Coordinates of C-alpha atoms in Angstrom, one line a residue:
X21 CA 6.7 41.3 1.2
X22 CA 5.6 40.4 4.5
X23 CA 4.4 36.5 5.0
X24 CA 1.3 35.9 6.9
X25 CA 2.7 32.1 7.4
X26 CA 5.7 30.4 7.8
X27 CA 3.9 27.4 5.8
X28 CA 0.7 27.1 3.9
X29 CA -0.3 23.4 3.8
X30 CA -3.1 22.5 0.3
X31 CA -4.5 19.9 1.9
X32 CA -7.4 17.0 1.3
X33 CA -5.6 14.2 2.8
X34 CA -5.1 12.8 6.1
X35 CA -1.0 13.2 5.5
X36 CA -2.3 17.7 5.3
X37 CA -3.9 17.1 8.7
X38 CA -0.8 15.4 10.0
X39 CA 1.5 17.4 8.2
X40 CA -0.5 20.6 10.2
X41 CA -0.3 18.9 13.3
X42 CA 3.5 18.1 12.6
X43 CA 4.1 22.1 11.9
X44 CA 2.6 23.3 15.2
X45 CA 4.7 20.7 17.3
X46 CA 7.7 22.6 15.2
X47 CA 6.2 25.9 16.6
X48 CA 5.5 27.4 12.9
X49 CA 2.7 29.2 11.9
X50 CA 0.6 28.1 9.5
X51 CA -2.7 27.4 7.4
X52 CA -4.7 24.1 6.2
X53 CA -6.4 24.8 3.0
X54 CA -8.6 21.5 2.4
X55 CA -11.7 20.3 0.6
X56 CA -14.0 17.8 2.2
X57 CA -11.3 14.8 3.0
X58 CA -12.7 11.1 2.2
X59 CA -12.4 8.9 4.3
X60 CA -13.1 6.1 2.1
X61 CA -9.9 4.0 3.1
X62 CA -11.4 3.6 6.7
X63 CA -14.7 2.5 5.2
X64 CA -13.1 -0.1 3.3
X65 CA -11.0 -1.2 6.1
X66 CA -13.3 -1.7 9.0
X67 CA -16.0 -3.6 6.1
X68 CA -12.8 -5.5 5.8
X69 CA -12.5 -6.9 9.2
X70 CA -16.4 -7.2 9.0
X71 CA -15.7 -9.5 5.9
X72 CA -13.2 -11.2 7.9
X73 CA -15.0 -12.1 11.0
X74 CA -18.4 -13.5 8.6
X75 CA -16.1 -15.7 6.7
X76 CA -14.5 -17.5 9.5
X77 CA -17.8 -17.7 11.2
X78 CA -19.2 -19.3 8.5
X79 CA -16.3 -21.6 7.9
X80 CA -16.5 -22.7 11.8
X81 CA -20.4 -23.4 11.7
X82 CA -19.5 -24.9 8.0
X83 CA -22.3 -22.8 6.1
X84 CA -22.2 -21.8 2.8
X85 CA -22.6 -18.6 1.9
X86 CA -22.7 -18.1 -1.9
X87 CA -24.9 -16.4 -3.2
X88 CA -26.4 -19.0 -6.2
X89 CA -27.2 -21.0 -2.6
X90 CA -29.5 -17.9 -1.3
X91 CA -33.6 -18.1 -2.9
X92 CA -34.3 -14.7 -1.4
X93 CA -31.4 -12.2 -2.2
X94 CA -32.7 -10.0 0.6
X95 CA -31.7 -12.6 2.7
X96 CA -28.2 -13.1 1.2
X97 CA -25.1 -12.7 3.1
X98 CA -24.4 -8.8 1.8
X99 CA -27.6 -7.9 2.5
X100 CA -27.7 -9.1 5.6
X101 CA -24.0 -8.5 6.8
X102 CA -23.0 -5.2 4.8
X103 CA -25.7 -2.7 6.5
X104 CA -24.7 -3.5 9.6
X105 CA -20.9 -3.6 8.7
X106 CA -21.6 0.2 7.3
X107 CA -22.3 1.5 10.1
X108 CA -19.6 -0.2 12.1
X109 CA -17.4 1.6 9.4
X110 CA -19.1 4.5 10.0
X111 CA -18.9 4.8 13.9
X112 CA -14.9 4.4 13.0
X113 CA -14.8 7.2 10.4
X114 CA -16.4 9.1 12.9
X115 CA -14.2 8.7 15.7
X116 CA -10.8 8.9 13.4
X117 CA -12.6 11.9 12.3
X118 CA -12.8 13.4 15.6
X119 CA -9.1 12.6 16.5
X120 CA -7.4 14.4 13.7
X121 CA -10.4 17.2 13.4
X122 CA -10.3 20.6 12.4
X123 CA -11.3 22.0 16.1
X124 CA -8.6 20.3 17.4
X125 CA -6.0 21.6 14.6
X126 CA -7.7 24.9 15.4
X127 CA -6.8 25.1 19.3
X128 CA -3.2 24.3 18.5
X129 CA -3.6 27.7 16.4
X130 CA -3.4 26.2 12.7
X131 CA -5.2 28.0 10.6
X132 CA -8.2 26.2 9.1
X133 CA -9.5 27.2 5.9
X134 CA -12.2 24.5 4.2
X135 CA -12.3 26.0 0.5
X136 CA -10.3 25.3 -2.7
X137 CA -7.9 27.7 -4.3
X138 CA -4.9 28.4 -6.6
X139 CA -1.5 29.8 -7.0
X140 CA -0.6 33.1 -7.9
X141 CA 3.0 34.6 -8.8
X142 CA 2.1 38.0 -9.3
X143 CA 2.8 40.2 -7.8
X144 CA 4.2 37.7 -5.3
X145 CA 3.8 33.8 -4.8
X146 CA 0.7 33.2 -3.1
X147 CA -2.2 30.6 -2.7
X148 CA -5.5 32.9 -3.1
X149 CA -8.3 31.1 -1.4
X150 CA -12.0 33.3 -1.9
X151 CA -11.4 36.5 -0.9
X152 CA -8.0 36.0 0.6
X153 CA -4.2 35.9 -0.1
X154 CA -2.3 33.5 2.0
X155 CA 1.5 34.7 1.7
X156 CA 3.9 32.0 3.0
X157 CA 7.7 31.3 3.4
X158 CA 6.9 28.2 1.8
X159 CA 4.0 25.9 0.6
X160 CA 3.4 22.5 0.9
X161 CA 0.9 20.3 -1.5
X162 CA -0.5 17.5 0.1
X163 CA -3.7 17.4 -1.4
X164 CA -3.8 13.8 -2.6
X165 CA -4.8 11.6 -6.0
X166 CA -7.9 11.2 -7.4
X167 CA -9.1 8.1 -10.0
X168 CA -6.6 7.9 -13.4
X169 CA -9.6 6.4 -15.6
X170 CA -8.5 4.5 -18.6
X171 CA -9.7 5.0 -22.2
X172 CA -11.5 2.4 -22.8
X173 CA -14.9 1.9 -25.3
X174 CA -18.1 2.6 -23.7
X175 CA -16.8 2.8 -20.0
X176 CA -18.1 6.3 -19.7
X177 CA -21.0 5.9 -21.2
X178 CA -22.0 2.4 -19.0
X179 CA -20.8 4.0 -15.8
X180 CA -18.5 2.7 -13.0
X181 CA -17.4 2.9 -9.6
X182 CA -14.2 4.1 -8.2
X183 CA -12.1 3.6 -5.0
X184 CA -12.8 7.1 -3.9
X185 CA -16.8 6.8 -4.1
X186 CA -17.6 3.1 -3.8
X187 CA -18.3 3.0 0.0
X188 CA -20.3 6.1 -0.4
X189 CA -22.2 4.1 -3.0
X190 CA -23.2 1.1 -0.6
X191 CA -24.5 3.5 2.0
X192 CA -26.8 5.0 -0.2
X193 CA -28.6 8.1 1.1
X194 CA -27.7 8.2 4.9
X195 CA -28.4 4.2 5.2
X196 CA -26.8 1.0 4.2
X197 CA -27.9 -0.4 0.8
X198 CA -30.5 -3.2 1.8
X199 CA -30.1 -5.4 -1.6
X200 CA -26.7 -4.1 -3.1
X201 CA -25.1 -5.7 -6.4
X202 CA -24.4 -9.0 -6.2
X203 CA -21.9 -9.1 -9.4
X204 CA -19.2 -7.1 -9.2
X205 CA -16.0 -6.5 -12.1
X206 CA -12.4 -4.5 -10.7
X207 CA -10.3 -3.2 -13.7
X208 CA -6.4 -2.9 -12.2
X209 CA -4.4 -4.4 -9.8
X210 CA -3.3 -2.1 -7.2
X211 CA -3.0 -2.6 -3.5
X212 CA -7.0 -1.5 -2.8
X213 CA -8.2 -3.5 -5.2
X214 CA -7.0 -6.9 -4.2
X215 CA -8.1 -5.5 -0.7
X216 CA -12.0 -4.5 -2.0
X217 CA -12.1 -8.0 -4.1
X218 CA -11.3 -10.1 -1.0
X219 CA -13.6 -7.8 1.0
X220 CA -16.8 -8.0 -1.5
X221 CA -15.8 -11.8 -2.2
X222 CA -15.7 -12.7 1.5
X223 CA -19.4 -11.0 1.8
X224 CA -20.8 -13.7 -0.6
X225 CA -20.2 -11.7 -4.1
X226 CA -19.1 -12.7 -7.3
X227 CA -16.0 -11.0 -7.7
X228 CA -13.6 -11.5 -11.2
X229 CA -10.5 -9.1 -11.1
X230 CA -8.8 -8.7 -14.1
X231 CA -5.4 -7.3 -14.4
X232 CA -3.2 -5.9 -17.6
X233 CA 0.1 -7.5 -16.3
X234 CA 1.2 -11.1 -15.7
X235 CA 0.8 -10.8 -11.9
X236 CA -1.3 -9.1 -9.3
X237 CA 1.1 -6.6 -8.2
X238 CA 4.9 -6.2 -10.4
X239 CA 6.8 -5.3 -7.4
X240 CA 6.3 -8.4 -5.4
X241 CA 8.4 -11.7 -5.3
X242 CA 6.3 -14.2 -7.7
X243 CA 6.0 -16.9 -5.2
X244 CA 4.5 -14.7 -2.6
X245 CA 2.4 -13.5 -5.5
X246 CA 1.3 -16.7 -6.6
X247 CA 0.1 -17.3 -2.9
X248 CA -1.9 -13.9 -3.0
X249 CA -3.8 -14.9 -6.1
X250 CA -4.4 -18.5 -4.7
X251 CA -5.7 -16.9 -1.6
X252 CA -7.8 -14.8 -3.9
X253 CA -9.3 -17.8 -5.7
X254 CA -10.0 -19.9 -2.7
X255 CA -12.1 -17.1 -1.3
X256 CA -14.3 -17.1 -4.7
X257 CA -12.6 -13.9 -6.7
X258 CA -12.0 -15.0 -10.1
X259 CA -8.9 -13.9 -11.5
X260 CA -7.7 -12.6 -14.6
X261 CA -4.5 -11.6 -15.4
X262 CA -2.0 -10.5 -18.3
X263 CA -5.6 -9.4 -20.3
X264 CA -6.2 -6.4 -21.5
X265 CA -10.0 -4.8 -21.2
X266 CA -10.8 -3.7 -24.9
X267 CA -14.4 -2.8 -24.5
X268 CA -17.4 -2.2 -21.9
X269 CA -21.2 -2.0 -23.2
X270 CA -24.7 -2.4 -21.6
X271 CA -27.2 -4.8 -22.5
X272 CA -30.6 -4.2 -20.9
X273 CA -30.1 -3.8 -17.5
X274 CA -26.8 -5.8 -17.3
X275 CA -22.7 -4.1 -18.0
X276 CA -20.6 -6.3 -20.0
X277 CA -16.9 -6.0 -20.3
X278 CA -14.9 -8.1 -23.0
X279 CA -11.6 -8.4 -21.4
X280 CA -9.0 -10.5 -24.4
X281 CA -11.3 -13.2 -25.6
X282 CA -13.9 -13.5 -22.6
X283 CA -17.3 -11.2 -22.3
X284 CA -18.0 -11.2 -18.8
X285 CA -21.2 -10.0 -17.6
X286 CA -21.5 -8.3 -14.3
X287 CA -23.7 -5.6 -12.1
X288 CA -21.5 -3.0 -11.6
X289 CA -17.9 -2.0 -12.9
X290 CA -14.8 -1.2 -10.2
X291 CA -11.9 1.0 -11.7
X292 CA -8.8 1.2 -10.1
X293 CA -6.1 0.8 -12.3
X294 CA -3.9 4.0 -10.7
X295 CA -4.3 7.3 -9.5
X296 CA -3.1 10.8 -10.8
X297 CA -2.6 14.0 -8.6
X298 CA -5.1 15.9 -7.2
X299 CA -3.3 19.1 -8.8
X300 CA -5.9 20.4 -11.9
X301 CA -7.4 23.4 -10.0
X302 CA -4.1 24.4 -8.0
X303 CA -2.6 27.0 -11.0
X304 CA 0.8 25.0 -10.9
X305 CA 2.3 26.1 -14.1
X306 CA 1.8 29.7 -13.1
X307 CA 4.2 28.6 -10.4
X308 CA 6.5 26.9 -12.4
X309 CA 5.4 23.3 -10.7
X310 CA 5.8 20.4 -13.4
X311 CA 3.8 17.5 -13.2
X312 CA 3.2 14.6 -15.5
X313 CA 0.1 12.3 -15.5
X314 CA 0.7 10.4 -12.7
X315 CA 2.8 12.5 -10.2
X316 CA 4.4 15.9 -9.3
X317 CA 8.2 16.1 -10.3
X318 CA 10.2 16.2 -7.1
X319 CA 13.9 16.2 -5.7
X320 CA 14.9 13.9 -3.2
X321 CA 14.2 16.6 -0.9
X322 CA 10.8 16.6 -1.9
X323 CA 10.7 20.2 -3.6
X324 CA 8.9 20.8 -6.7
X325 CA 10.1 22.6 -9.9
X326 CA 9.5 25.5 -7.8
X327 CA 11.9 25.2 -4.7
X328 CA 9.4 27.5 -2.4
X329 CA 6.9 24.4 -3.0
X330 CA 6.7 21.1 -1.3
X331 CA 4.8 17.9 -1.9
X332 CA 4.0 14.6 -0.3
X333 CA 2.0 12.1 -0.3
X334 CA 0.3 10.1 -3.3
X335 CA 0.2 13.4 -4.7
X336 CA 3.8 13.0 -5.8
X337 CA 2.9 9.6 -7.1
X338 CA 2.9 5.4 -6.2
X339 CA 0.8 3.5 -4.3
X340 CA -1.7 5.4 -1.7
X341 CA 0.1 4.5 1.8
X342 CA -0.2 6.6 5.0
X343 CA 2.5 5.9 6.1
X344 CA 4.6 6.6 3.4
X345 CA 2.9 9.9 3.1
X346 CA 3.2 10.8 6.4
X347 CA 7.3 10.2 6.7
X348 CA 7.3 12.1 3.7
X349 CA 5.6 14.7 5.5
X350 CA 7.9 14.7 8.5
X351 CA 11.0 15.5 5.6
X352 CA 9.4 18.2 3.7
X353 CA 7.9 20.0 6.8
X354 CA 11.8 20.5 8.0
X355 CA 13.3 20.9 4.9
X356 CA 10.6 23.8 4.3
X357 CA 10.6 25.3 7.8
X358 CA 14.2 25.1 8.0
X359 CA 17.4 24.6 5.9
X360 CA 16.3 21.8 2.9
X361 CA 19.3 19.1 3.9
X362 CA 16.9 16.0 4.4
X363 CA 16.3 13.1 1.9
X364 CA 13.8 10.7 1.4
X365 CA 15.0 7.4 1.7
X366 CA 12.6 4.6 1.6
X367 CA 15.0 1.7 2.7
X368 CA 13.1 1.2 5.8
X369 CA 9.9 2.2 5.1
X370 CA 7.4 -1.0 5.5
X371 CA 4.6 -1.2 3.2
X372 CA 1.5 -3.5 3.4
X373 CA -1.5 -5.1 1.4
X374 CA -4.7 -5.3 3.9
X375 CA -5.3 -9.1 2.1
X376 CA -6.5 -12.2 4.2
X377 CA -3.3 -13.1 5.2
X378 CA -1.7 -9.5 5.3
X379 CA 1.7 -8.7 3.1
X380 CA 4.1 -6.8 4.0
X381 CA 7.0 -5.6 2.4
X382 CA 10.3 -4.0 3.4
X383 CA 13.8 -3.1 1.4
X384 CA 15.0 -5.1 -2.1
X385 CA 13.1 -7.7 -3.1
X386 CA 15.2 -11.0 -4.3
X387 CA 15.5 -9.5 -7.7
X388 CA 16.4 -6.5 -7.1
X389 CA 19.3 -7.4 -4.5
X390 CA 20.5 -9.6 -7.2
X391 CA 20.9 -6.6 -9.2
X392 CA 22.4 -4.3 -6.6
X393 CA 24.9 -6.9 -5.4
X394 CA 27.2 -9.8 -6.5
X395 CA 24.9 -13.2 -6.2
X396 CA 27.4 -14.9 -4.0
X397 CA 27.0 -12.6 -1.6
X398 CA 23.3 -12.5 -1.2
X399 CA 21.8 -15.6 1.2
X400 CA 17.9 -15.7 1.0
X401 CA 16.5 -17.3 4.1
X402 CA 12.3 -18.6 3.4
X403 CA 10.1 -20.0 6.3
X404 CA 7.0 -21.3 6.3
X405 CA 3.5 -20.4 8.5
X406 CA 2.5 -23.9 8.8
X407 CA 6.1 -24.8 11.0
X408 CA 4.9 -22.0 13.9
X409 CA 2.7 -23.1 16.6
X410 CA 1.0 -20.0 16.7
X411 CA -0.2 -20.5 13.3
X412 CA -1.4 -24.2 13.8
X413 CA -3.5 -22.9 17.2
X414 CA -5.2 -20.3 15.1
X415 CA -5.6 -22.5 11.7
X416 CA -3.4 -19.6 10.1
X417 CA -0.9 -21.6 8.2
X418 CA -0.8 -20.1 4.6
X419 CA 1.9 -17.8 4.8
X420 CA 5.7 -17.0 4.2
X421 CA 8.2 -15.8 5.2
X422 CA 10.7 -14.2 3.1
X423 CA 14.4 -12.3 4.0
X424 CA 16.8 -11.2 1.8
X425 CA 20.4 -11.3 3.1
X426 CA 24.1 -10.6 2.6
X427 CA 26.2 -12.8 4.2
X428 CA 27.7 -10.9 6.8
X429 CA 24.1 -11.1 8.3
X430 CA 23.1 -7.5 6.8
X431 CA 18.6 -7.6 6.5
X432 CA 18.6 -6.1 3.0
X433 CA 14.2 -6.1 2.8
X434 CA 12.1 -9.3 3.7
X435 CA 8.3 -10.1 2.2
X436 CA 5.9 -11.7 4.5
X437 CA 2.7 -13.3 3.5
X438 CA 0.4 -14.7 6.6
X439 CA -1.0 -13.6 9.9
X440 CA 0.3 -10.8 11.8
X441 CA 2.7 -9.9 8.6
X442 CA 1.9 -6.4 9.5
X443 CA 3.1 -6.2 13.1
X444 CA 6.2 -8.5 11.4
X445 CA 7.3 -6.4 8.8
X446 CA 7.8 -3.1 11.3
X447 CA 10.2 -5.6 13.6
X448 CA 12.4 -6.0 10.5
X449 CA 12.1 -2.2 9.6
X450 CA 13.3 -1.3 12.9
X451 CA 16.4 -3.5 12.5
X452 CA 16.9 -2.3 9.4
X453 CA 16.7 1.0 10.3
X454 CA 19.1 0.8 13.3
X455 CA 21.4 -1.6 11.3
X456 CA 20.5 -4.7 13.4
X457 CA 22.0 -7.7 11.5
X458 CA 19.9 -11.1 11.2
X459 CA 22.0 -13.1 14.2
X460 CA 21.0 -10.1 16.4
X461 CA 17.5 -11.4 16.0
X462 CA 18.8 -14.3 17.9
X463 CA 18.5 -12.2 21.1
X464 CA 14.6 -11.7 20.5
X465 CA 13.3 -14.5 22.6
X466 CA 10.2 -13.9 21.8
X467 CA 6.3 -15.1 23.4
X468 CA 5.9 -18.6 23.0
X469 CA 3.3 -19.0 21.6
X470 CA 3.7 -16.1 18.7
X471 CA 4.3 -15.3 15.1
X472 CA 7.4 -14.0 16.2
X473 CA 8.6 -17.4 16.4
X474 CA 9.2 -17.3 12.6
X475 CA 12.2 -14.8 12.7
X476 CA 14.0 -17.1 15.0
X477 CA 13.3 -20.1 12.6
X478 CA 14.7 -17.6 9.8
X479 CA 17.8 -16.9 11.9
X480 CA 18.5 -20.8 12.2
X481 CA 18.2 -20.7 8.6
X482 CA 20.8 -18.1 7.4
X483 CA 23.1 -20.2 10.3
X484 CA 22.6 -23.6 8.3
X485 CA 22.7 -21.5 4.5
X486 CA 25.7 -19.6 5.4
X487 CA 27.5 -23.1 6.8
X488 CA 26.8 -24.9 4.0
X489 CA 28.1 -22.2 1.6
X490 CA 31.2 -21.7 3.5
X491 CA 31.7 -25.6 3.2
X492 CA 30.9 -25.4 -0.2
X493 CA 33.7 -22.7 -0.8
X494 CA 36.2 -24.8 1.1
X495 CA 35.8 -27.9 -0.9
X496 CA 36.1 -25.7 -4.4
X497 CA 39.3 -24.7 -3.1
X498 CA 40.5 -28.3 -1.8
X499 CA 39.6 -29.2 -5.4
X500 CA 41.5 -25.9 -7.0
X501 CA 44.9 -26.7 -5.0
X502 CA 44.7 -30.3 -5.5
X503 CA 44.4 -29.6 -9.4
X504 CA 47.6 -27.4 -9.0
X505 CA 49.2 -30.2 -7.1
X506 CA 48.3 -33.1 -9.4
X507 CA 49.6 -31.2 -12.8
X508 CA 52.5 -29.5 -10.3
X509 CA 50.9 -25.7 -11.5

């Protein structure tokens, strides 16, 4: 059989385009198979910062802007502010658009194929798209998740939202909505919907976001969650946690959702409780590609079942990042193209919540590193937002941060809640990654005035935590030998 590619990338994601981009830097030849790509992230991100910048200008000229305070609700915040935030968010999904476009994937010589289509084994593996059969070396899926909906009475039947179609909603018909829902109930707590409750709180709505488990998100340290959630409530999002959502049902022209004991009565209904691969049309089990309801099975190499087929991407499951998609991009591209030796290893790999204050997250958490490793030998080292001056100078001080430790000064992961936790959280990555220990950071030096200023203050703090340890340890064994001494042992 003779290949017409060395890969063919099932795209629908931005981690296909940059996994296509990727292959032509390695020289290989190969096709993009994609669908219409949303681009809702950017929407919500970009109405984020649009969010952002109303809220502090109301705080600064000391307005209110809730909603109950508003007699003509087409002059309420929302309507007023989210029309011209959409198409600020629209002149950025148009010019991310245009960087990673299909004309530009096209000149490097990747094959661009808009159109869906499945796998075939017989007579050969193959991905037919129309009329065509795309032979490869090897494939790779990147073709995303779409909404997991959960079974729940009457949802269907009273309609909801998603994260995949809610900006689309807001725009309406070409054009900003110019009265959109004022009430608004999220089902889940995932990273986008914190994000989305913020954002539609922040631009005057009435936001409650319940969640099934006892906190926001499971993998974070409580404390820093406990400071997301009060964030949350300060900016006017109601929050529910540890409830379950038993039923949903419309009275007249009004959804209602009883969520444990409370009946909450709202405009419109936000699922996003979790996401399940975008893998129903592809033909996988012809291919003998396994998947379960919420991700592809894959090797640490990132193969499927089917060792001729890649994945990455939230496709494979967890939490939609681009970044996380895109590294594992980078390792199934050269395991595919060349000889499979690379493993994922996410150790280094920052993650981030787009909340006001960011959070960002790197390595163990505390828990987990007191799992992993003896307790003595694990220091964990918490500073404050409200000790840097950059903070006080931009009234940022709600924040933390958070590293965890061994005692020999090795950066195990860190959390950081506050400003700039983003920019933050890829300094510690890159030590991690290149095995910089903590009292290395005391070589940073870094602007004064700057967030920066924190990891310094951190470093002092492992200094005074590991003293006092090791004087602790030395008076335990003044106490042991004099014990021995005194009974002559």
């Amino acid at each position: 059989m003779t290949n017409d590619y060395d890969i063919v990338i099932v795209g629908g994601s931005l981690a296909g385009r940059y996994a296509a981009l990727a292959a032509t830097q390695l020289r290989a030849k190969v096709a993009l198979v994609e669908p219409k790509i949303n681009y809702g992230f950017l929407y919500h991100h970009a109405i984020s910062e649009i969010g952002n910048l109303a809220h502090h200008l109301h705080d600064a000229v000391g307005l209110s802007i809730h909603p109950s305070q508003v007699d003509n609700p087409e002059k309420s915040p929302i309507s007023v502010v989210l029309p011209e935030a959409m198409l600020y968010a629209q002149g950025v999904v148009s010019n991310v658009e245009a960087q990673h476009s299909a004309a530009n994937l096209a000149a490097l010589g990747v094959d661009v194929i808009f159109d869906s289509g499945q796998f075939q084994s017989s007579p050969h593996l193959a991905f037919a798209v129309s009329e065509r059969l795309l032979k490869a070396r090897t494939y790779l899926l990147a073709s995303g998740s779409c909404p997991a909906i959960p079974e729940i009475d009457g949802l269907s039947a009273t309609g909801y939202f998603t994260l995949f179609n809610i900006w689309q909603f807001l725009y309406g018909r070409g054009k900003p909505m110019s009265t959109p829902p004022k009430n608004w109930v999220i089902l889940g707590g995932v990273p986008q919907s914190i994000e989305v409750a913020q954002t539609l709180a922040r631009l005057s709505c009435n936001v409650t976001l319940v969640v099934k488990r006892p906190q926001l998100l499971p993998d974070i340290d409580p404390e820093i969650s406990q400071l997301l959630q009060a964030q949350l409530e300060v900016d006017g999002v109601r929050v529910i946690t540890q409830t379950p959502v038993t039923q949903v049902m419309r009275i007249e022209d009004k959804k209602w959702i009883q969520a444990g004991d409370k009946a909450i009565e709202t405009d419109e209904i936000l699922v996003a409780t979790g996401q399940q691969p975008n893998v129903a049309s592809l033909n996988l089990a012809a291919v003998d590609v396994k998947w379960y309801q919420r991700h592809l099975v894959v090797n640490h190499k990132l193969q499927t079942t089917n060792p001729r087929i890649y994945a990455c991407g939230d496709v494979i499951g967890g939490y939609d990042f681009t970044n996380v998609a895109n590294y594992e991009a980078r390792i199934a591209l050269n395991n595919a193209l060349f000889f499979p030796r690379l493993r994922v290893n996410y150790r280094c790999i920052p993650l981030a919540i787009f909340s006001q204050p960011m959070l960002g997250q790197v390595g163990l958490t505390e828990k987990k590193a007191k799992r992993r490793y003896n307790h003595q030998e694990i220091i964990v080292v918490k500073q404050y937002f409200k000790t840097v001056a950059a903070a006080q100078i931009r009234s940022e001080n709600t924040g933390i941060c958070k590293l965890i430790l061994l005692r020999n000064g090795e950066i195990l992961g860190a959390e950081i809640f506050g400003a700039a936790a983003g920019e933050l959280i890829n300094l510690i990555a890159l030590a991690m990654s290149q095995n910089i220990k903590i009292q290395q950071l005391e070589n940073l030096s870094p602007v004064y005035p700057s967030f920066s200023e924190i990891l310094e203050q951190c470093v002092r703090e492992w200094h005074k935590q590991k003293l006092n340890s090791n004087i602790a340890w030395q008076e335990f064994l003044e106490s042991y030998f004099q014990f021995r001494r005194d009974w002559n042992i």
